[in-house]
CSV table of C-alpha atoms in Angstrom, one decimal:
chain,number,residue,atom,x,y,z
A,28,MET,CA,54.9,117.1,118.8
A,29,SER,CA,55.3,119.5,115.9
A,30,THR,CA,55.9,118.1,112.4
A,31,PRO,CA,58.5,119.8,110.3
A,32,HIS,CA,57.2,121.5,107.3
A,33,THR,CA,59.5,121.3,104.3
A,34,HIS,CA,59.4,123.4,101.2
A,35,HIS,CA,59.8,121.2,98.3
A,36,GLY,CA,61.3,122.0,95.0
A,37,HIS,CA,64.5,123.7,96.2
A,38,ASP,CA,66.8,120.7,96.6
A,39,GLU,CA,68.3,120.6,93.2
A,40,PRO,CA,72.1,120.9,92.9
A,41,THR,CA,73.6,124.3,92.6
A,42,GLN,CA,75.9,125.2,89.6
A,43,HIS,CA,77.4,128.5,90.8
A,44,GLU,CA,74.5,130.7,90.0
A,45,HIS,CA,75.5,134.4,90.4
A,46,HIS,CA,72.4,136.5,90.6
A,47,GLU,CA,71.8,139.3,93.1
A,48,SER,CA,68.4,139.7,94.7
A,49,PRO,CA,67.0,143.2,94.9
A,50,GLY,CA,68.5,145.2,97.8
A,51,HIS,CA,70.7,142.3,98.9
A,52,ALA,CA,74.4,142.8,98.9
A,53,HIS,CA,77.0,140.2,99.8
A,54,THR,CA,80.3,140.7,101.4
A,55,HIS,CA,83.0,138.1,101.2
A,56,ASP,CA,85.4,139.2,104.0
A,57,HIS,CA,85.5,135.7,105.6
A,58,ASP,CA,87.9,134.9,108.3
A,59,HIS,CA,89.5,131.5,107.9
A,60,GLY,CA,88.9,130.7,111.5
A,61,HIS,CA,92.2,129.0,112.0
A,62,SER,CA,95.9,129.9,112.6
A,63,HIS,CA,99.2,128.4,111.9
A,64,PRO,CA,102.4,128.3,114.0
A,65,THR,CA,104.9,131.2,113.7
A,66,GLY,CA,108.7,131.5,113.9
A,67,ILE,CA,110.9,128.5,113.1
A,68,LYS,CA,108.0,126.1,113.7
A,69,GLY,CA,105.8,128.1,111.4
A,70,PHE,CA,108.5,128.0,108.7
A,71,LEU,CA,108.8,124.2,108.9
A,72,TYR,CA,105.0,123.9,109.0
A,73,GLY,CA,104.7,125.9,105.8
A,74,LEU,CA,107.5,123.9,104.2
A,75,PHE,CA,106.1,120.5,104.8
A,76,VAL,CA,102.4,121.0,105.7
A,77,PRO,CA,101.2,123.7,103.2
A,78,HIS,CA,97.6,124.7,103.5
A,79,SER,CA,95.9,122.6,100.7
A,80,HIS,CA,92.5,124.1,100.3
A,81,ASP,CA,92.3,127.9,100.5
A,82,ALA,CA,88.9,128.4,99.0
A,83,ALA,CA,89.6,132.1,98.2
A,84,ASP,CA,92.4,131.0,95.9
A,85,SER,CA,90.8,128.0,94.2
A,86,ILE,CA,89.8,128.0,90.6
A,87,ASP,CA,86.1,128.3,90.0
A,88,ASP,CA,86.0,126.0,87.0
A,89,ALA,CA,86.5,122.2,87.1
A,90,LEU,CA,87.8,121.9,83.5
A,91,GLU,CA,90.3,124.7,84.0
A,92,ALA,CA,91.5,123.2,87.3
A,93,SER,CA,92.0,119.8,85.7
A,94,THR,CA,93.9,121.3,82.8
A,95,GLN,CA,96.3,123.1,85.1
A,96,GLY,CA,96.7,119.9,87.1
A,97,VAL,CA,97.6,117.9,84.1
A,98,ARG,CA,100.0,120.5,82.9
A,99,ALA,CA,101.7,120.5,86.3
A,100,LEU,CA,102.0,116.7,86.3
A,101,LYS,CA,103.5,116.7,82.8
A,102,ILE,CA,106.2,119.2,83.5
A,103,SER,CA,107.1,117.7,86.9
A,104,LEU,CA,107.2,114.2,85.4
A,105,PHE,CA,109.7,115.1,82.8
A,106,VAL,CA,111.8,117.1,85.3
A,107,LEU,CA,112.0,114.1,87.7
A,108,LEU,CA,112.7,111.6,84.9
A,109,GLY,CA,115.6,113.8,83.8
A,110,THR,CA,116.9,114.0,87.3
A,111,THR,CA,116.6,110.2,87.7
A,112,ILE,CA,118.4,109.5,84.5
A,113,LEU,CA,121.3,111.7,85.6
A,114,GLN,CA,121.5,110.1,89.0
A,115,PHE,CA,121.3,106.6,87.6
A,116,VAL,CA,124.3,107.3,85.4
A,117,VAL,CA,126.3,108.3,88.4
A,118,VAL,CA,125.1,105.2,90.3
A,119,ILE,CA,126.7,103.1,87.6
A,120,ILE,CA,130.0,104.8,87.7
A,121,SER,CA,130.2,105.1,91.5
A,122,GLY,CA,128.4,102.1,93.0
A,123,SER,CA,126.8,104.3,95.7
A,124,VAL,CA,123.9,102.5,97.4
A,125,ALA,CA,122.7,105.7,99.0
A,126,LEU,CA,122.5,107.3,95.6
A,127,LEU,CA,120.8,104.2,94.3
A,128,ALA,CA,118.2,104.4,97.0
A,129,ASP,CA,117.6,108.1,96.2
A,130,THR,CA,117.4,107.4,92.5
A,131,ILE,CA,114.8,104.6,93.1
A,132,HIS,CA,112.8,107.0,95.2
A,133,ASN,CA,113.0,109.8,92.6
A,134,PHE,CA,111.9,107.4,89.9
A,135,SER,CA,108.9,106.2,92.1
A,136,ASP,CA,108.0,109.9,92.7
A,137,ALA,CA,108.0,110.5,88.9
A,138,LEU,CA,105.7,107.4,88.5
A,139,THR,CA,103.2,108.8,91.0
A,140,ALA,CA,102.4,111.5,88.4
A,141,VAL,CA,101.0,108.9,86.0
A,142,PRO,CA,97.9,107.8,88.0
A,143,LEU,CA,97.2,111.4,89.0
A,144,TRP,CA,97.5,112.4,85.3
A,145,VAL,CA,95.0,109.7,84.4
A,146,ALA,CA,92.7,110.7,87.3
A,147,PHE,CA,92.6,114.3,86.2
A,148,VAL,CA,91.7,113.2,82.7
A,149,LEU,CA,89.0,110.9,84.0
A,150,GLY,CA,87.6,113.7,86.2
A,151,ARG,CA,86.7,115.6,83.0
A,152,ARG,CA,84.3,112.9,81.9
A,153,ALA,CA,80.6,113.6,82.3
A,154,ALA,CA,78.5,111.6,84.7
A,155,THR,CA,76.9,108.3,83.4
A,156,LYS,CA,74.0,106.2,84.5
A,157,HIS,CA,76.5,104.0,86.4
A,158,TYR,CA,78.6,106.8,87.8
A,159,THR,CA,76.0,109.5,88.5
A,160,TYR,CA,78.4,111.6,90.6
A,161,GLY,CA,81.0,111.6,87.8
A,162,PHE,CA,84.6,110.4,88.0
A,163,GLY,CA,86.2,112.9,90.4
A,164,ARG,CA,86.8,110.1,92.9
A,165,ALA,CA,89.5,108.7,90.6
A,166,GLU,CA,91.8,111.4,91.9
A,167,ASP,CA,91.5,110.0,95.4
A,168,LEU,CA,91.8,106.4,94.3
A,169,SER,CA,95.0,107.2,92.5
A,170,GLY,CA,96.5,107.8,96.0
A,171,LEU,CA,96.3,104.1,96.6
A,172,PHE,CA,98.7,103.5,93.7
A,173,ILE,CA,101.0,106.3,95.1
A,174,ILE,CA,101.1,104.5,98.5
A,175,ALA,CA,102.0,101.2,96.9
A,176,VAL,CA,104.8,102.7,94.8
A,177,VAL,CA,106.2,104.6,97.8
A,178,ALA,CA,106.1,101.5,99.9
A,179,LEU,CA,107.9,99.5,97.3
A,180,SER,CA,110.6,102.1,96.9
A,181,ALA,CA,111.2,102.0,100.7
A,182,VAL,CA,111.6,98.2,100.7
A,183,VAL,CA,114.0,98.2,97.7
A,184,ALA,CA,116.1,101.0,99.2
A,185,ALA,CA,116.3,99.3,102.6
A,186,TYR,CA,117.2,95.9,101.1
A,187,GLN,CA,120.0,97.4,99.0
A,188,SER,CA,121.4,99.3,102.0
A,189,ILE,CA,121.3,96.3,104.4
A,190,GLU,CA,122.9,94.1,101.7
A,191,ARG,CA,125.8,96.6,101.4
A,192,PHE,CA,126.5,96.3,105.2
A,193,PHE,CA,127.2,92.6,104.7
A,194,ASN,CA,128.9,92.9,101.3
A,195,PRO,CA,130.7,96.3,101.3
A,196,GLN,CA,132.0,97.6,98.0
A,197,PRO,CA,134.4,100.4,97.4
A,198,LEU,CA,132.9,103.6,96.0
A,199,HIS,CA,134.3,105.5,93.0
A,200,ASN,CA,133.9,109.1,91.7
A,201,LEU,CA,132.7,110.5,95.0
A,202,GLY,CA,132.7,114.0,93.6
A,203,TRP,CA,130.0,112.8,91.0
A,204,VAL,CA,128.0,111.2,93.8
A,205,ILE,CA,127.9,114.5,95.7
A,206,ALA,CA,127.0,116.4,92.6
A,207,ALA,CA,124.2,113.9,91.8
A,208,GLY,CA,122.8,114.5,95.3
A,209,PHE,CA,122.7,118.2,94.7
A,210,ILE,CA,121.0,117.6,91.3
A,211,GLY,CA,118.4,115.4,93.0
A,212,PHE,CA,117.7,118.2,95.6
A,213,ILE,CA,117.3,120.9,93.0
A,214,GLY,CA,115.1,118.8,90.7
A,215,ASN,CA,112.8,117.8,93.5
A,216,GLU,CA,112.5,121.3,94.9
A,217,ILE,CA,111.6,122.7,91.5
A,218,VAL,CA,108.9,120.0,91.2
A,219,ALA,CA,107.7,120.6,94.8
A,220,ILE,CA,107.3,124.3,94.4
A,221,TYR,CA,105.4,123.9,91.1
A,222,ARG,CA,103.1,121.0,92.3
A,223,ILE,CA,102.3,122.7,95.6
A,224,ARG,CA,101.4,126.1,94.0
A,225,VAL,CA,99.2,124.5,91.4
A,226,GLY,CA,97.6,122.2,93.9
A,227,GLN,CA,96.8,125.1,96.2
A,228,ARG,CA,95.4,127.1,93.3
A,229,ILE,CA,93.0,124.4,92.1
A,230,GLY,CA,92.3,122.8,95.5
A,231,SER,CA,93.8,119.4,94.9
A,232,ALA,CA,95.0,117.7,98.0
A,233,ALA,CA,96.6,114.9,96.0
A,234,LEU,CA,98.7,117.3,94.0
A,235,VAL,CA,99.8,119.3,97.1
A,236,ALA,CA,100.7,116.0,98.9
A,237,ASP,CA,102.7,114.9,95.8
A,238,GLY,CA,104.5,118.3,96.0
A,239,VAL,CA,105.4,117.8,99.7
A,240,HIS,CA,106.5,114.3,98.7
A,241,ALA,CA,108.9,115.8,96.2
A,242,ARG,CA,110.2,118.3,98.8
A,243,ILE,CA,111.0,115.6,101.3
A,244,ASP,CA,112.7,113.6,98.4
A,245,GLY,CA,114.9,116.7,97.9
A,246,PHE,CA,116.1,116.6,101.4
A,247,THR,CA,116.8,112.9,101.2
A,248,SER,CA,119.0,113.8,98.2
A,249,LEU,CA,121.0,116.1,100.4
A,250,ALA,CA,121.5,113.1,102.7
A,251,VAL,CA,123.3,111.4,99.8
A,252,VAL,CA,125.6,114.4,99.8
A,253,LEU,CA,126.3,113.9,103.5
A,254,GLY,CA,127.0,110.3,102.9
A,255,GLY,CA,129.5,111.1,100.2
A,256,PHE,CA,131.4,113.5,102.4
A,257,GLY,CA,131.4,110.8,105.1
A,258,VAL,CA,133.0,108.3,102.8
A,259,MET,CA,135.6,110.9,101.7
A,260,LEU,CA,136.5,111.5,105.4
A,261,GLY,CA,137.2,107.8,105.8
A,262,PHE,CA,133.9,106.3,107.0
A,263,PRO,CA,132.8,103.9,104.3
A,264,LEU,CA,129.7,102.8,106.2
A,265,ALA,CA,128.3,106.3,105.8
A,266,ASP,CA,126.9,105.3,102.4
A,267,PRO,CA,124.7,102.3,103.5
A,268,ILE,CA,123.7,104.2,106.7
A,269,VAL,CA,122.4,107.1,104.7
A,270,GLY,CA,120.6,104.6,102.5
A,271,LEU,CA,118.8,103.2,105.5
A,272,LEU,CA,118.0,106.8,106.7
A,273,ILE,CA,116.4,107.5,103.3
A,274,SER,CA,114.3,104.3,103.7
A,275,ALA,CA,113.2,105.5,107.1
A,276,ALA,CA,112.3,108.9,105.7
A,277,ILE,CA,110.2,107.2,103.0
A,278,ILE,CA,108.3,105.3,105.6
A,279,VAL,CA,107.5,108.5,107.5
A,280,LEU,CA,106.3,110.1,104.3
A,281,LEU,CA,104.2,107.0,103.5
A,282,TRP,CA,102.4,107.3,106.9
A,283,GLY,CA,101.4,110.9,106.1
A,284,THR,CA,100.2,109.9,102.7
A,285,VAL,CA,98.1,107.0,104.1
A,286,ARG,CA,96.4,109.4,106.5
A,287,SER,CA,95.7,111.9,103.8
A,288,ILE,CA,94.3,109.5,101.3
A,289,GLY,CA,92.4,107.5,103.9
A,290,ARG,CA,90.7,110.7,105.2
A,291,ARG,CA,89.6,111.6,101.6
A,292,LEU,CA,88.2,108.1,100.9
A,293,MET,CA,86.2,108.4,104.1
A,294,ASP,CA,84.8,111.7,103.0
A,295,GLY,CA,86.8,113.6,105.6
A,296,ILE,CA,86.7,117.4,105.3
A,297,GLU,CA,88.6,120.3,106.8
A,298,PRO,CA,86.5,121.8,109.6
A,299,GLU,CA,87.3,125.4,108.6
A,300,LEU,CA,85.6,124.8,105.2
A,301,VAL,CA,82.4,123.7,107.0
A,302,GLU,CA,82.6,126.8,109.1
A,303,ARG,CA,83.0,129.0,106.1
A,304,ALA,CA,80.0,127.4,104.4
A,305,ARG,CA,77.9,127.7,107.6
A,306,HIS,CA,78.9,131.3,108.1
A,307,ALA,CA,77.8,132.2,104.5
A,308,ILE,CA,74.4,130.4,104.9
A,309,GLU,CA,73.6,131.8,108.4
A,310,HIS,CA,74.3,135.3,107.3
A,311,THR,CA,71.9,135.1,104.4
A,312,PRO,CA,68.7,137.2,105.1
A,313,GLY,CA,65.8,135.0,105.9
A,314,VAL,CA,67.8,132.0,107.3
A,315,LEU,CA,66.9,131.3,110.9
A,316,ALA,CA,69.2,128.3,111.5
A,317,VAL,CA,71.3,125.6,109.7
A,318,PRO,CA,70.2,122.3,111.2
A,319,SER,CA,72.3,120.2,108.8
A,320,LEU,CA,75.3,120.9,106.7
A,321,GLN,CA,77.6,118.3,104.9
A,322,LEU,CA,80.6,118.8,102.6
A,323,ARG,CA,83.0,116.3,101.0
A,324,TRP,CA,85.8,116.4,98.5
A,325,VAL,CA,85.5,114.5,95.3
A,326,GLY,CA,88.9,114.8,93.7
A,327,HIS,CA,89.7,118.5,93.8
A,328,ARG,CA,86.1,119.6,93.8
A,329,LEU,CA,83.5,120.0,96.6
A,330,GLN,CA,80.0,118.6,96.9
A,331,GLY,CA,77.6,119.2,99.8
A,332,ALA,CA,74.1,119.3,101.2
A,333,ALA,CA,72.4,121.6,103.6
A,334,THR,CA,69.0,122.0,105.4
A,335,VAL,CA,68.1,125.5,106.4
A,336,ALA,CA,65.3,126.7,108.7
A,337,VAL,CA,63.2,129.6,107.4
A,338,ALA,CA,60.0,131.3,108.6
A,339,ASP,CA,56.7,129.9,107.3
A,340,MET,CA,56.3,131.6,103.9
A,341,PRO,CA,55.2,131.0,100.3
A,342,ILE,CA,57.3,128.7,98.3
A,343,SER,CA,58.4,131.5,96.0
A,344,ALA,CA,59.9,133.4,98.9
A,345,ALA,CA,61.7,130.3,100.1
A,346,GLU,CA,63.1,129.9,96.6
A,347,THR,CA,64.5,133.4,96.7
A,348,ILE,CA,66.3,132.6,100.0
A,349,VAL,CA,67.8,129.4,98.5
A,350,HIS,CA,68.9,131.5,95.5
A,351,ASP,CA,70.7,133.9,97.8
A,352,ILE,CA,72.3,131.1,99.7
A,353,ARG,CA,73.7,129.6,96.5
A,354,HIS,CA,75.1,133.0,95.4
A,355,GLY,CA,76.8,133.6,98.7
A,356,ILE,CA,78.3,130.1,99.2
A,357,SER,CA,79.6,130.0,95.6
A,358,HIS,CA,81.8,133.0,96.5
A,359,THR,CA,82.9,131.5,99.8
A,360,LEU,CA,83.7,128.1,98.3
A,361,PRO,CA,84.6,128.7,94.6
A,362,ASN,CA,85.4,125.1,93.9
A,363,LEU,CA,82.0,123.9,95.0
A,364,ASP,CA,80.3,122.0,92.3
A,365,ASP,CA,77.0,120.8,93.8
A,366,MET,CA,75.1,122.0,96.9
A,367,THR,CA,71.7,120.4,97.5
A,368,ILE,CA,69.6,122.8,99.6
A,369,SER,CA,66.3,122.1,101.3
A,370,THR,CA,64.3,124.3,103.6
A,371,THR,CA,62.2,123.6,106.7
A,372,THR,CA,60.1,125.9,108.9
A,373,GLU,CA,61.1,124.1,112.1
A,374,VAL,CA,64.1,125.4,113.9
A,375,THR,CA,66.1,122.7,115.6
A,376,ARG,CA,67.4,123.6,119.0
């Protein structure tokens, strides 16, 4: 049985070194390796399931990414708080339980910006002896708070709607209720577009998910408009029915958030990112095979490790190959912070 021979001294983390080796040129025309639906299905897919981590568009600087993330959260927080205040005023003068449910949900959506804001700030801190990988995972943990807030908003909205079935109350100022529903839709859509664009740019799944959350909230606000028209047409139960529908929509949203956050906390990774990294490594001159490759998200940044098989050669030659691998993969995955690379002369088959 042959014993693997490993070149030592090449497994330190990469920090985006950009040096060309003589006579070695890189091309970065990488195919994403996946497709999305087209037509109406594709439109809905892009609306509610935007691609979160397009490595070609991600910012190649952790500090700049965090700064843009915090700015997006600040702006969206104030937009949603303004929307919530306007809607709450209309709730007081109208007594609409559907609008109350939507207002509670919009307020909870505004609150979800707070833990993400804290997480982005924590993510800037340098690693310590207790947290040697840094504090990027705080961004993923903030998702747990988001789940709790969304779940609470669903329970409150459902309770208020059910209570209104047994104790119906007349609604007033229906025109204002309808107007408030439109205000909620517009405010949420503005926040959704902004969060999703910034989240895609910096590679933050949490920020993109929060943007999709806001977009769905916008459509629940339109449901308030439908409920208002229903009451105007002589169907008073339309208001609590819409309130229950909003609660159901919140639960559906919650399940998607639980899956997304759970995958992150379990170090789940998009397969296409692994394929991009493998493609970049395998097409580096001198690499015979890639026996092992691992990637994981820590907040909106990537970390990874790889073992590459090379021919039996001097350590200096192996170091040149590792150098070229780092250069190529830093272009393929711009938001990659650390990639530990080790070499072996045994090709695993």
